[in-house]
Coordinates of N, CA and C in Angstrom, one line a residue:
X17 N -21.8 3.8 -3.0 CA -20.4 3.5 -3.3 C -19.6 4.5 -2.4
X18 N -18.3 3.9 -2.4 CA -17.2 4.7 -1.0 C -16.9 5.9 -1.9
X19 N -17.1 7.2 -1.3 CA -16.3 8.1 -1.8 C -14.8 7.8 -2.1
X20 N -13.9 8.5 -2.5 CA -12.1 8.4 -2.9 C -11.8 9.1 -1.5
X21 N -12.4 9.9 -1.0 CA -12.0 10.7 0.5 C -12.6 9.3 1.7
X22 N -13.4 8.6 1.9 CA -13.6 7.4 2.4 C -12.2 6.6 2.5
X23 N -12.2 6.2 0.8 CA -11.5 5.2 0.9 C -10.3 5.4 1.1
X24 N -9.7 6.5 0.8 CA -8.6 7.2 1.2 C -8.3 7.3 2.5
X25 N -9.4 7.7 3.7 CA -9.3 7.8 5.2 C -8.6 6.3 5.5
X26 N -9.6 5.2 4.5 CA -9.8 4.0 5.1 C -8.1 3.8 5.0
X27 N -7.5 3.6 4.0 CA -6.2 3.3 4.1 C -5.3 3.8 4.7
X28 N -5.5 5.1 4.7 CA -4.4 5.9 6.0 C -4.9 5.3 7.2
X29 N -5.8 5.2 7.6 CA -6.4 4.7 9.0 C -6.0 3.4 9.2
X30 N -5.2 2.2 8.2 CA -4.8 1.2 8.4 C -6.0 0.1 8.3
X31 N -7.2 0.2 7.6 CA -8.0 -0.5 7.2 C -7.6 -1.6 6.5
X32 N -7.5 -3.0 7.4 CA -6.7 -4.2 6.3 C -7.6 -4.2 5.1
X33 N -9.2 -4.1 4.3 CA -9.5 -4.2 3.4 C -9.2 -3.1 2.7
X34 N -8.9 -2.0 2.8 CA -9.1 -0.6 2.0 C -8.2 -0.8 1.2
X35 N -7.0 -1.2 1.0 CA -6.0 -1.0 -0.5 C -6.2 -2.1 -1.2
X36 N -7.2 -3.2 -1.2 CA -7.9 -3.9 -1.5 C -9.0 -3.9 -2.7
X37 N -9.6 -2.6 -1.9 CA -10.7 -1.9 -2.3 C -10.5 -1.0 -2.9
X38 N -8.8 -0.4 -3.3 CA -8.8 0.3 -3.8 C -8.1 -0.2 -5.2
X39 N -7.7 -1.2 -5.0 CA -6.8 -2.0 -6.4 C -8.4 -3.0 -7.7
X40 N -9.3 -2.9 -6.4 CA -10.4 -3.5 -7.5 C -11.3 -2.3 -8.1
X41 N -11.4 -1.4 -7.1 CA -11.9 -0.1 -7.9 C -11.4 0.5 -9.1
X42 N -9.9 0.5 -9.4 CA -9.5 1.3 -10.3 C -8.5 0.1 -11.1
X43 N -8.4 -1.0 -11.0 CA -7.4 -1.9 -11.8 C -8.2 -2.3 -12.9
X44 N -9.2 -2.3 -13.7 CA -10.1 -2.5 -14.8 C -10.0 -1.1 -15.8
X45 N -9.8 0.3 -14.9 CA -9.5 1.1 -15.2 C -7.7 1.4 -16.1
X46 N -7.0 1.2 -14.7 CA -5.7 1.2 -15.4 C -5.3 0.5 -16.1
X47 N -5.7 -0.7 -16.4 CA -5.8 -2.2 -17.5 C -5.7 -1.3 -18.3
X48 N -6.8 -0.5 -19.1 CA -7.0 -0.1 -20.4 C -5.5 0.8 -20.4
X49 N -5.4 1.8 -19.5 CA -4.3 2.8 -19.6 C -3.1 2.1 -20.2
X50 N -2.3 0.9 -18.8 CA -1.7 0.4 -19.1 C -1.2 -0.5 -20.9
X51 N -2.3 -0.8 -21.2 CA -2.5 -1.6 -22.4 C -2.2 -0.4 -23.6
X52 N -2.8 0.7 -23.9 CA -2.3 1.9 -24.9 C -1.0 1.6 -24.8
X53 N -0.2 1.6 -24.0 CA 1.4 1.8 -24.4 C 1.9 0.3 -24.2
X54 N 1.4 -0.5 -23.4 CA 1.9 -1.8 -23.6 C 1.7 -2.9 -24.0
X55 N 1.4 -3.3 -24.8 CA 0.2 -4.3 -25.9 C 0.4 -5.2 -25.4
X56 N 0.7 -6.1 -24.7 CA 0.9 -7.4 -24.1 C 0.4 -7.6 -22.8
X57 N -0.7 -8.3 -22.6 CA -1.7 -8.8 -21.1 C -0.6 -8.8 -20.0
X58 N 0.5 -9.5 -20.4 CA 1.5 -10.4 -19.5 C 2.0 -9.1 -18.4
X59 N 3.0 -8.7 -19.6 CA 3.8 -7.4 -19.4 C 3.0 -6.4 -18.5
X60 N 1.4 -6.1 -19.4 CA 0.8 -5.5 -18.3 C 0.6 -5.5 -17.1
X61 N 0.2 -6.9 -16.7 CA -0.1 -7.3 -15.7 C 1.5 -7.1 -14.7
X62 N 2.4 -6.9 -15.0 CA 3.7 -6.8 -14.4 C 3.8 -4.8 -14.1
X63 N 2.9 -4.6 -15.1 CA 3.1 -3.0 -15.1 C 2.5 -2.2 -14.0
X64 N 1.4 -3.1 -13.9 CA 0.3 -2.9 -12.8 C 0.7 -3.4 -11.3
X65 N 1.4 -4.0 -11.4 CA 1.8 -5.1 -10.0 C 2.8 -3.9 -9.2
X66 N 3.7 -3.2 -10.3 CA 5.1 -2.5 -10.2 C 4.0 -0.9 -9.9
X67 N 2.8 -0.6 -10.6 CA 2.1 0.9 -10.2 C 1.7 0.6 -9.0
X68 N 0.7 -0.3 -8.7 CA 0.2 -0.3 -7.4 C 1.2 -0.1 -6.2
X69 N 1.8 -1.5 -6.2 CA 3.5 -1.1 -5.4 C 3.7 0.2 -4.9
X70 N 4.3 1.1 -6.1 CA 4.1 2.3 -5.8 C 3.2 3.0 -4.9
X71 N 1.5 2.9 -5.8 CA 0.6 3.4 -5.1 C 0.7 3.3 -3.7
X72 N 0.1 2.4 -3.3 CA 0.6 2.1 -1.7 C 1.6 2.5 -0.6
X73 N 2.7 2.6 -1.8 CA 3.9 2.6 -0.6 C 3.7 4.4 -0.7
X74 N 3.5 5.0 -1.8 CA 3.5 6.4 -1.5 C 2.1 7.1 -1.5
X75 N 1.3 6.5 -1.3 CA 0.1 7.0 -1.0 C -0.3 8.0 0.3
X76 N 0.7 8.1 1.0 CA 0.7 9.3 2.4 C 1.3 10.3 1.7
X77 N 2.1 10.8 0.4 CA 2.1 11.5 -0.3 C 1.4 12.1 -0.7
X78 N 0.4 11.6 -1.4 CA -0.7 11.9 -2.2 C -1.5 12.7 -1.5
X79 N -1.4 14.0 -2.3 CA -2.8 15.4 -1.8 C -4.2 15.5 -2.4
X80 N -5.0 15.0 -1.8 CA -6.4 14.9 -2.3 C -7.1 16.3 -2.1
X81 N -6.9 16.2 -3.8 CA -7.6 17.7 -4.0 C -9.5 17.3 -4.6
X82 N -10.3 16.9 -4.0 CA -11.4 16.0 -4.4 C -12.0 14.7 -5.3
X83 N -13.1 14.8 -5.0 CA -13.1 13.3 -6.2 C -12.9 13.7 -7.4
X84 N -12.1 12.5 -7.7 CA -11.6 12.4 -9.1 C -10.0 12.3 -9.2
X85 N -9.2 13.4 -8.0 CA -8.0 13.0 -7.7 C -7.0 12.0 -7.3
X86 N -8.1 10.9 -6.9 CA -7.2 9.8 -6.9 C -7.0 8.9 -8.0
X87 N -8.4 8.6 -8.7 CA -8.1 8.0 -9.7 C -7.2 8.7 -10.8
X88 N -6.9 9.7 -11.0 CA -6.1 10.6 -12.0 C -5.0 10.2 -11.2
X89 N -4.5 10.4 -9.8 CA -3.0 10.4 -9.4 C -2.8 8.7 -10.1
X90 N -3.4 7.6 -9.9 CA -3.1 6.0 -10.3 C -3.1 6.5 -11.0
X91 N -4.0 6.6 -11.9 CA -3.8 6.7 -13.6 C -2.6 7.5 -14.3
X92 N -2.2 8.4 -13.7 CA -0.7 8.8 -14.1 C 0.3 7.7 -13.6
X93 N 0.7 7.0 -12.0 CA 1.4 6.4 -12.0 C 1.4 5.4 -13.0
X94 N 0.9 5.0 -13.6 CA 0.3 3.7 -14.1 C 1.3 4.3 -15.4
X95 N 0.5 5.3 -16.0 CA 1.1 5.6 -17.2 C 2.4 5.8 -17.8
X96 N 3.0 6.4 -16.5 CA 4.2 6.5 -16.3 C 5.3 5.5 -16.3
X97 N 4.7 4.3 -15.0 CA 5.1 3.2 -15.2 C 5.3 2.1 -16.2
X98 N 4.1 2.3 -17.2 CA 4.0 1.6 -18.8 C 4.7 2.2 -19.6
X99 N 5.3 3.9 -19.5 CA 6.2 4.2 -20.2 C 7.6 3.9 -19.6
X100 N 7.9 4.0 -18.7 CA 9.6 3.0 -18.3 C 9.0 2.2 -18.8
X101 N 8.5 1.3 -18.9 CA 8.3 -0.2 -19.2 C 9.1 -0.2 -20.7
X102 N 8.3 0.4 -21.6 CA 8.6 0.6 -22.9 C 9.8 1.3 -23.5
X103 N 10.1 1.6 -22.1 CA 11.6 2.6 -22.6 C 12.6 1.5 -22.5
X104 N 12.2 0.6 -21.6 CA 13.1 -0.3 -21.1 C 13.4 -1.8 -22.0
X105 N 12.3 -2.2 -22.2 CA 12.1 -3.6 -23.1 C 11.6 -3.6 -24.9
X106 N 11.4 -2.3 -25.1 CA 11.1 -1.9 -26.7 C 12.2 -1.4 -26.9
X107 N 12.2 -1.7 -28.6 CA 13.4 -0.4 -29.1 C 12.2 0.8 -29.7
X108 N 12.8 1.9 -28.9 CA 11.8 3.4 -29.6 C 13.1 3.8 -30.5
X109 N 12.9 3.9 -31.5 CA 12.9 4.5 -32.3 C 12.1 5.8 -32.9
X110 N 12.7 6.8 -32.9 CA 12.0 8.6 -33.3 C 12.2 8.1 -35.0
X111 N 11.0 8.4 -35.1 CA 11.1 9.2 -36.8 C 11.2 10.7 -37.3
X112 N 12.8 10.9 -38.2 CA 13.0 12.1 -38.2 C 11.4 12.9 -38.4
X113 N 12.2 14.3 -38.2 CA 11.1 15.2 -38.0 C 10.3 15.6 -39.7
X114 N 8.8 15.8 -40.2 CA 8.6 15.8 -40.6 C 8.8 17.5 -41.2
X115 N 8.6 18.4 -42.0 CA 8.9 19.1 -42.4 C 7.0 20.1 -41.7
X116 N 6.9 21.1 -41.3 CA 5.9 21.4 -41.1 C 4.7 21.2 -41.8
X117 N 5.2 22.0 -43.4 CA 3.8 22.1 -44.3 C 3.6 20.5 -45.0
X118 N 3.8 19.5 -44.1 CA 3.8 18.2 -44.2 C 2.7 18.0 -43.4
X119 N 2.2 18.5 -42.5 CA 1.7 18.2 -40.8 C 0.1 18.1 -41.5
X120 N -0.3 17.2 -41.4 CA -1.9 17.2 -41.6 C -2.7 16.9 -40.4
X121 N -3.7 18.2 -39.9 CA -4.4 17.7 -38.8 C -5.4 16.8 -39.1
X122 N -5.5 16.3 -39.8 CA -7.0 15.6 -40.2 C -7.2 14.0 -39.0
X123 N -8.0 13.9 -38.5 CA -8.0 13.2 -37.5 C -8.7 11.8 -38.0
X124 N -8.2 10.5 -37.6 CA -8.7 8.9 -38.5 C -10.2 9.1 -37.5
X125 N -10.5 8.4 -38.8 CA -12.0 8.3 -38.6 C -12.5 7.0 -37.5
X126 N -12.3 7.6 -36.1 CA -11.9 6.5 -35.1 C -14.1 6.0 -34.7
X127 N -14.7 6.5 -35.1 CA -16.3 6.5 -34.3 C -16.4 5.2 -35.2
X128 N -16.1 4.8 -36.2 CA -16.8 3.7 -36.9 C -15.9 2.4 -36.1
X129 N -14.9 2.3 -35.4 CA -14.1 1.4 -35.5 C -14.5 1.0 -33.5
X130 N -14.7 -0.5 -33.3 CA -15.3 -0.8 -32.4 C -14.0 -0.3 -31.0
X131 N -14.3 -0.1 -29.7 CA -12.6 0.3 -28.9 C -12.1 -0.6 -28.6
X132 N -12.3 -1.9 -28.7 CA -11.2 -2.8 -28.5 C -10.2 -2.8 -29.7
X133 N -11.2 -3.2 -31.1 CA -10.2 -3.0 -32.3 C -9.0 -1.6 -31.8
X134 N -9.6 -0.6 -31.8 CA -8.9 0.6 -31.5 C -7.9 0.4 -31.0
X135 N -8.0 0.1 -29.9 CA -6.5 -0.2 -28.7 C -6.0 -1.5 -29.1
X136 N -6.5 -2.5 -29.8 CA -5.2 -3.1 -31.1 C -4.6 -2.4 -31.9
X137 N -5.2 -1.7 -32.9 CA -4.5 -0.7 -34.0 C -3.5 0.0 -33.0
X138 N -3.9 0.9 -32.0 CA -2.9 1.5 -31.3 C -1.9 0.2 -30.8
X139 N -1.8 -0.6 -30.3 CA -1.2 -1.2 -30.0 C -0.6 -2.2 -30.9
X140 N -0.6 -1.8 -32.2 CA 0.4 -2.0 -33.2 C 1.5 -0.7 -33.9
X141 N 1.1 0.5 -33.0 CA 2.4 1.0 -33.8 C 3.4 1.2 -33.0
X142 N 4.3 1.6 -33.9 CA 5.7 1.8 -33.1 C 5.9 2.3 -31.6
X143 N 6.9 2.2 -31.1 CA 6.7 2.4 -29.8 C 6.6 3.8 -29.8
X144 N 7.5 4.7 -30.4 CA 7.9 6.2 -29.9 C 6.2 6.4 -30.6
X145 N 5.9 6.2 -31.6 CA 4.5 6.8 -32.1 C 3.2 6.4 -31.2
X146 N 3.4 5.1 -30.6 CA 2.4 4.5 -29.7 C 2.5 5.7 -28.2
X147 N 3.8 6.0 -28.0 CA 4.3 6.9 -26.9 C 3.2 7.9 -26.6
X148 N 4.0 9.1 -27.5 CA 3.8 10.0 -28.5 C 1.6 9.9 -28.4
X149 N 1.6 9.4 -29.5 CA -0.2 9.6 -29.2 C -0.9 9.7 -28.2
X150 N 0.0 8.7 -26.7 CA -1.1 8.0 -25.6 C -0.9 9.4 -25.2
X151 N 0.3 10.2 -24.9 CA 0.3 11.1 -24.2 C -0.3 12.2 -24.4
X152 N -0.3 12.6 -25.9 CA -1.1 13.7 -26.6 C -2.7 13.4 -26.7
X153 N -3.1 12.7 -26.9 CA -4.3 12.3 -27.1 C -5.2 11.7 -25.6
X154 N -4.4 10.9 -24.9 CA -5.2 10.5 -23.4 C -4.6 10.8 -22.3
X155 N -3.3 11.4 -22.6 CA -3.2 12.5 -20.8 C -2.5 14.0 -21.2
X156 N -3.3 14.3 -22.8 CA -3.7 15.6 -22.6 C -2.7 16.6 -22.9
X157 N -1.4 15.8 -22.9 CA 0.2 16.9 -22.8 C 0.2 17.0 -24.3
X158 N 1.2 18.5 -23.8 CA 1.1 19.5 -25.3 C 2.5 18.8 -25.6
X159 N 3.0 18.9 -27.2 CA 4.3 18.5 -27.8 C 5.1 18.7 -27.1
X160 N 5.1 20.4 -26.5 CA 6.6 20.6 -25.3 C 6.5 19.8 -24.3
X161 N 5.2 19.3 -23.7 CA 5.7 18.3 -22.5 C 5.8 17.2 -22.9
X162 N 5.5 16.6 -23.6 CA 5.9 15.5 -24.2 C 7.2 14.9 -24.4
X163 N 7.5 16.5 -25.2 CA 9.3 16.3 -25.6 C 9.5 16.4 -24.4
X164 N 9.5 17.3 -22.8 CA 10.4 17.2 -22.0 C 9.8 15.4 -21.2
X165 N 9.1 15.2 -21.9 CA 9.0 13.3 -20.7 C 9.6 12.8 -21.4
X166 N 9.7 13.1 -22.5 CA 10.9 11.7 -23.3 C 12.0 11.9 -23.4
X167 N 12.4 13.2 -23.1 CA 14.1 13.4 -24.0 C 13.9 13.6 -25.4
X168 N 13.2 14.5 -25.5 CA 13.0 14.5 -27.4 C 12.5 15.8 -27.8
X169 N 13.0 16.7 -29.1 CA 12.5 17.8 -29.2 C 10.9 18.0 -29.5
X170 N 10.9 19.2 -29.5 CA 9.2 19.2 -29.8 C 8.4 18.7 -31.2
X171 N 9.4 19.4 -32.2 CA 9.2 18.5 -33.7 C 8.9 17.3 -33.8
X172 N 10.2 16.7 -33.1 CA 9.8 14.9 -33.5 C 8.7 14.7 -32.9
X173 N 8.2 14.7 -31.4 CA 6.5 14.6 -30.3 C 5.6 14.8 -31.9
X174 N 5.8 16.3 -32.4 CA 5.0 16.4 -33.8 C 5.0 15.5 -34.8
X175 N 6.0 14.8 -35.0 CA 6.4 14.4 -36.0 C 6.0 12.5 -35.6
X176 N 6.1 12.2 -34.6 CA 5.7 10.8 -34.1 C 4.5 10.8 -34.5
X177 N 3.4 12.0 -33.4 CA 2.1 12.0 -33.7 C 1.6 11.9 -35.3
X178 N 2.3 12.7 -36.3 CA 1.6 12.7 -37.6 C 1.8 11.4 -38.2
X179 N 3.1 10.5 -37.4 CA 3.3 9.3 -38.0 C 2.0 8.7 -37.3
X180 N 2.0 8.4 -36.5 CA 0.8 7.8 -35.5 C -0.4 7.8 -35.9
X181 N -1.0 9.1 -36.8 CA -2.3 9.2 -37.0 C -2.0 9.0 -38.7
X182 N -1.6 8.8 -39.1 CA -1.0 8.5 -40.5 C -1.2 6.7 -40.6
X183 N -0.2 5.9 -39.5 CA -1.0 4.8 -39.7 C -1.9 4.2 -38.9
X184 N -2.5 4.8 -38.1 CA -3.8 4.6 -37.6 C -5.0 4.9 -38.9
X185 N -4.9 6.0 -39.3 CA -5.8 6.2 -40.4 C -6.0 5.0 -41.6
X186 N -4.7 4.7 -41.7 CA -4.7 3.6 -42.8 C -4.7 1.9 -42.3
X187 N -4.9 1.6 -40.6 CA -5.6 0.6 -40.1 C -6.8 0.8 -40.4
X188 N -7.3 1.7 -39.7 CA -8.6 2.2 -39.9 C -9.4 2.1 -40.8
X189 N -8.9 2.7 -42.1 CA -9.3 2.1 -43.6 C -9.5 0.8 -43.6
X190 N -8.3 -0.2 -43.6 CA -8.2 -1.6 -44.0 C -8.8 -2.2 -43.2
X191 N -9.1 -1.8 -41.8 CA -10.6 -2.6 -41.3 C -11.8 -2.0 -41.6
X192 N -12.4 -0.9 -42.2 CA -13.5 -1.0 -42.6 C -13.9 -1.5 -43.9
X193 N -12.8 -1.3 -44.9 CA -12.9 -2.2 -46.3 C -13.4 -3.7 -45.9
X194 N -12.6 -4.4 -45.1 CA -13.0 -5.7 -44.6 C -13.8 -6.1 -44.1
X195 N -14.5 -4.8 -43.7 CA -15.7 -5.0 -42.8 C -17.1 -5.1 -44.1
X196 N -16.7 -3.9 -45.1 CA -17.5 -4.1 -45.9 C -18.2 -5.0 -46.9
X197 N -16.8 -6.1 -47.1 CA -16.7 -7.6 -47.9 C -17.9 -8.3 -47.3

């Protein structure tokens, strides 16, 4: 398989298949990313049309610090781009801040529940909580950067997440009871 430094040469070098080869390599990937914040195939598929776009056009930008750097650089546009999306066509709504000695870390019992179900459940909560989780949970950002990507203080970022894992936990429940019938 093409190294990310290959395929990378290949596109700067003006290789008519290489950005080709680079949207089938990683577009199964960014599907999934895409989909956490935007639950709708359609929309996705518009989310992805508007990242690539990007990719391409500023891909002589892009500093390849080894493999693995390219697909993390898409995968952030991508994420990024699904969050305008959501900022744009959803109403987010923040849920006030929860009081601290409220904050339960206790984490939904996600190993029993298949990952497609998963990324339905997530892709049923609210937008700011759907936000909120993708970013804390799958690109890694602490509550302060969170709050500074959304416009939002740190508390609420906290306070989305406990909502978020609050009713994920109680999806989670109501599909294994179901499962159990």
């Amino acid at each position: 398989m093409e190294t990310e430094r290959q395929l990378l040469d290949a596109i700067l070098g003006g290789e008519s298949q290489a950005m080709r080869r680079l949207y089938d390599r990683f577009s199964g990937y960014t599907m999934a990313i895409a989909l956490r914040y935007v639950p709708d195939r359609d929309d996705v598929r518009d989310v992805l049309q508007d990242s690539f776009v990007s990719v391409l056009t500023s891909i002589r930008q892009f500093d390849y610090r080894g493999e693995g750097s390219l697909k993390s650089w898409v995968a952030r546009i991508v994420a990024n781009r699904a969050l305008d999306w959501v900022k744009e066509h959803e109403r987010v709504t923040m849920i006030p801040d929860i009081p601290e000695e409220a904050i339960d870390d206790g984490v939904p019992d996600v190993d029993e529940v298949p990952p497609d179900i998963l990324d339905q459940m997530i892709g049923r909560l609210p937008a700011g909580c759907r936000m909120v989780l993708n970013l804390y949970v799958f690109g890694q950002l602490s509550h302060k950067q969170i709050a500074q990507q959304l416009g939002i203080r740190e508390t609420s970022s906290a306070s989305q997440f406990f909502h978020a894992k609050k009713l994920l936990r109680e999806m989670i429940s109501e599909y294994l009871n179901s499962q159990k019938r």
